[in-house]
Short mmCIF file of C-alpha atoms in Angstrom, two decimals:
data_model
loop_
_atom_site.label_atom_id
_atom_site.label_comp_id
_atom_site.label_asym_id
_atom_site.label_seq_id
_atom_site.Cartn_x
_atom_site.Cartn_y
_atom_site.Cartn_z
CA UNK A 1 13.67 53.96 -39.85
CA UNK A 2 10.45 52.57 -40.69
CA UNK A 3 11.51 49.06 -40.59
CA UNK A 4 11.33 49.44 -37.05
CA UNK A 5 8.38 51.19 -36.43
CA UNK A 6 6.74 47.91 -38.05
CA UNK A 7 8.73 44.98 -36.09
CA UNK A 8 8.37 46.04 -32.15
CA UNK A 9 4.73 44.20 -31.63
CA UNK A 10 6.41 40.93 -33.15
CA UNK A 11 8.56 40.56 -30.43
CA UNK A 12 6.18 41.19 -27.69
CA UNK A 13 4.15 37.94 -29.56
CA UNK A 14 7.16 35.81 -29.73
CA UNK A 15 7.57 36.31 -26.05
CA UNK A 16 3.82 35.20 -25.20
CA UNK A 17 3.54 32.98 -27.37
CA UNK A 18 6.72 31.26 -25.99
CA UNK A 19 5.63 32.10 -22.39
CA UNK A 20 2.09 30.02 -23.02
CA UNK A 21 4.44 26.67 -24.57
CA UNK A 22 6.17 26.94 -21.35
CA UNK A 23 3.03 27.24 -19.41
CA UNK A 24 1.14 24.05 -21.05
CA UNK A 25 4.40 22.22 -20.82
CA UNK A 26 4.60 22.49 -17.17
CA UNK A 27 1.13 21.80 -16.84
CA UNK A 28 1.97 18.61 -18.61
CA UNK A 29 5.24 17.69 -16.23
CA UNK A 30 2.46 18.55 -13.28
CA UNK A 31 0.28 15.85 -14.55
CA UNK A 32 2.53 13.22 -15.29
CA UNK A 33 4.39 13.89 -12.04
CA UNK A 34 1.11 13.38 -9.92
CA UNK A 35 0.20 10.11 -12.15
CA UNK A 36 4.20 9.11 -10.79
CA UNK A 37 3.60 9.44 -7.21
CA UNK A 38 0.04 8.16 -7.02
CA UNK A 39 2.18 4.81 -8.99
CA UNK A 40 4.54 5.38 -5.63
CA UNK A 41 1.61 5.62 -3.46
CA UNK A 42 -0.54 2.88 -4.71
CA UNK A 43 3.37 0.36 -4.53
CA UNK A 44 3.65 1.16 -0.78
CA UNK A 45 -0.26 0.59 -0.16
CA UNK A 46 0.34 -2.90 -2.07
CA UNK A 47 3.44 -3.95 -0.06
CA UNK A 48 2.43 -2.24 3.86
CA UNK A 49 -1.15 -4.38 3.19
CA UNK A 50 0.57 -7.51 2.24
CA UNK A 51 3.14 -7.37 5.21
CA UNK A 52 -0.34 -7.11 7.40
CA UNK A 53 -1.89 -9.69 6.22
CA UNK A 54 1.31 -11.81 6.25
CA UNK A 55 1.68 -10.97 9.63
CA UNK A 56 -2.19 -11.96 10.59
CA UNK A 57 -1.61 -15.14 9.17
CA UNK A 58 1.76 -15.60 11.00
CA UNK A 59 -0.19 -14.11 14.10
CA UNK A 60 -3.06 -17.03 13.88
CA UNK A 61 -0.77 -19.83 12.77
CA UNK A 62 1.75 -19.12 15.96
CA UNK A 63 -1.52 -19.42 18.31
CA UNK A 64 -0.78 -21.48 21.15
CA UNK A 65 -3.20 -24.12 21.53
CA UNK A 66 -5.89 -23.48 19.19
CA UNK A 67 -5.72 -20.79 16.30
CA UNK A 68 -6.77 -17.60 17.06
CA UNK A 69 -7.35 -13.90 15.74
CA UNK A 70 -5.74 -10.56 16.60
CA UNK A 71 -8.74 -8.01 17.83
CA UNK A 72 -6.27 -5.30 17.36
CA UNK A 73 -3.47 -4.45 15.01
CA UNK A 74 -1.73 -3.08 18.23
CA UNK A 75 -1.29 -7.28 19.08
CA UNK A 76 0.81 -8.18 15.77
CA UNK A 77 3.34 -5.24 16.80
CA UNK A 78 3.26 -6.66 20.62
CA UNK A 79 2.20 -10.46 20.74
CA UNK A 80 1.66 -11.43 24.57
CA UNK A 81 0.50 -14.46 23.98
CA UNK A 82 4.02 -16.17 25.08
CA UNK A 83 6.98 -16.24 27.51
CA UNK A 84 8.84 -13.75 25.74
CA UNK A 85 7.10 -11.07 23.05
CA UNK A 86 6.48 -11.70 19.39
CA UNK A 87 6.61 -8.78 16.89
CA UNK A 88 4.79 -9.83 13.64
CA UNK A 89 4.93 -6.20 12.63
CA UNK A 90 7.82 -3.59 13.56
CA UNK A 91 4.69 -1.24 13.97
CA UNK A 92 1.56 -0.38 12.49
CA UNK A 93 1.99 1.59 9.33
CA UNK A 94 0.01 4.31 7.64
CA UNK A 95 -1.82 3.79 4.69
CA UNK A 96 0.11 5.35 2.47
CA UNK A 97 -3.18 6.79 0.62
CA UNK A 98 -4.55 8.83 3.89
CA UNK A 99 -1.32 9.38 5.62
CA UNK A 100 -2.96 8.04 8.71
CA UNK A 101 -2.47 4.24 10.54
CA UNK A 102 -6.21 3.92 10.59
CA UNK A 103 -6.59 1.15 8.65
CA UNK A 104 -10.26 -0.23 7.62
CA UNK A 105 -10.66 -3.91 9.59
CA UNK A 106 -12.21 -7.00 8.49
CA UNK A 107 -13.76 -8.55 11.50
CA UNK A 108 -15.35 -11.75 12.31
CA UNK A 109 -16.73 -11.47 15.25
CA UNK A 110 -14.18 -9.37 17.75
CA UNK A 111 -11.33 -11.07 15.53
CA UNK A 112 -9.55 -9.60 12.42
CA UNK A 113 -8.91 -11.48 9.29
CA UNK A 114 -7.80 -8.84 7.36
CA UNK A 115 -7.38 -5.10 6.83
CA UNK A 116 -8.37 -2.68 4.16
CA UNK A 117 -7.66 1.17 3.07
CA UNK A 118 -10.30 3.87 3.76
CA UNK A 119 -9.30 5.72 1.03
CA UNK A 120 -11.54 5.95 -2.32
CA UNK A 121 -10.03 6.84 -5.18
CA UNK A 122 -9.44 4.42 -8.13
CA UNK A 123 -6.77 2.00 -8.47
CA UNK A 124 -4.14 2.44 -11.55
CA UNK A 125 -3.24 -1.12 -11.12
CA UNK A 126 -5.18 -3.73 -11.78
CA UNK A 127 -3.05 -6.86 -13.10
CA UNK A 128 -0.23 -8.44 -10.73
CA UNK A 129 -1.88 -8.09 -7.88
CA UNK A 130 -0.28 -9.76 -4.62
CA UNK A 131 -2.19 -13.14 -3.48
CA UNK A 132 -3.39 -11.82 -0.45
CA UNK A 133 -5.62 -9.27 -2.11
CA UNK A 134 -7.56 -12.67 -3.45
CA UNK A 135 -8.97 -13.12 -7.05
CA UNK A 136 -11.56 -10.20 -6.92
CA UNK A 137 -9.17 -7.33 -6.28
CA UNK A 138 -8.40 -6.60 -10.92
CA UNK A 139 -12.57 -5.61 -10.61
CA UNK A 140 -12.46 -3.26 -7.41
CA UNK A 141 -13.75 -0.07 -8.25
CA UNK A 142 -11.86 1.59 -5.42
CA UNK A 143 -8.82 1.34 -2.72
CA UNK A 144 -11.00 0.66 -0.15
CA UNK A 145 -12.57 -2.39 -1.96
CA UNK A 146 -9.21 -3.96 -1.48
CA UNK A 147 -9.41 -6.71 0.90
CA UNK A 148 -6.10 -7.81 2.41
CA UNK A 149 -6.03 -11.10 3.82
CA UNK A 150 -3.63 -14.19 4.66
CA UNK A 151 -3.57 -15.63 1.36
CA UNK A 152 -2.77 -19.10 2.62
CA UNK A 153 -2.20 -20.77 5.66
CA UNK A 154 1.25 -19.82 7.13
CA UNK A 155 3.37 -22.73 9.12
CA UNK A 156 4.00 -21.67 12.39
CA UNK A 157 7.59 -21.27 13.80
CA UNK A 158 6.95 -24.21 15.89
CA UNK A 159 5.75 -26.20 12.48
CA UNK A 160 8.54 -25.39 10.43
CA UNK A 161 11.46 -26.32 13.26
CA UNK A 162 9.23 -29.77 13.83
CA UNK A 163 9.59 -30.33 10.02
CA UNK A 164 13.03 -29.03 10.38
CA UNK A 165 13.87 -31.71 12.73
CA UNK A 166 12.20 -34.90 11.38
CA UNK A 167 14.18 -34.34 8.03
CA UNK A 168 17.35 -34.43 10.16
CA UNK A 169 16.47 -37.33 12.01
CA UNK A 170 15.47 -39.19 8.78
CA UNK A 171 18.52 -39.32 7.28
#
């Protein structure tokens, strides 16, 4: 009988001590799951800015006559500029950071030449960066030091089916 007079307080510390492992595990899944999505986050933020500035190049290289800027994001989504409407952009997407399409703008002058997130936390990555974040992007300090711009010229539509022609005619 006095065997278990002694033993009923070990169990109650087996249980908390096996309740706090649980606790500082899950704390540990909660941390690596937010490092995950912020990973996720920070993907989509590198491939929606890209696909902007790919289609502000395409946007300025397609310019009828001489080469011109969009002066709104709303114009690579609905380009007016010809006969029949050009979409360089399904639509304008939301930063995945902020959850909102209000996207920072580069201007010169009223035109854009290139977009940026206003969000200001720090980036994970900082090696294999796309081109159109340029060679400064591995030192920004923060998303919204990320630049996105055409990273080279883009042939125009009309280009590329001249080219596509005189190599047909060549041979």
């Amino acid at each position: 009988m006095r065997t278990g007079k002694h033993q009923r307080g070990y169990t109650y510390l087996l249980v908390l001590f096996a309740a706090a492992a649980l606790g500082l595990f899950a704390a540990e899944v909660g941390v690596v799951w937010q490092k995950v999505a912020a990973r996720e986050r920070e993907a989509e933020l590198l491939f929606i800015g890209s696909e902007i500035a790919r289609a502000i190049g395409r946007y300025h290289a397609d310019s009828p006559g001489a080469p011109a800027w969009p002066t709104s994001l709303d114009e690579l989504v609905e380009d007016r500029r010809f006969p029949t409407v050009r979409r360089h952009l399904r639509r304008i997407y939301p930063d995945p950071l902020t959850g909102h399409p209000d996207w920072g703008l580069v201007r010169e002058g009223q035109a854009i030449v290139g977009i940026h997130s206003r969000a200001t936390g720090e980036p994970i990555r900082k090696a294999d960066l796309p081109p159109e974040l340029g060679p400064a992007a591995p030192s920004a300090a923060r998303y919204d030091e990320w630049i996105f711009r055409p990273a080279e010229p883009i042939a125009s539509d009309a280009a590329l089916t001249r080219a596509a022609t005189a190599g047909v005619a060549r041979r």
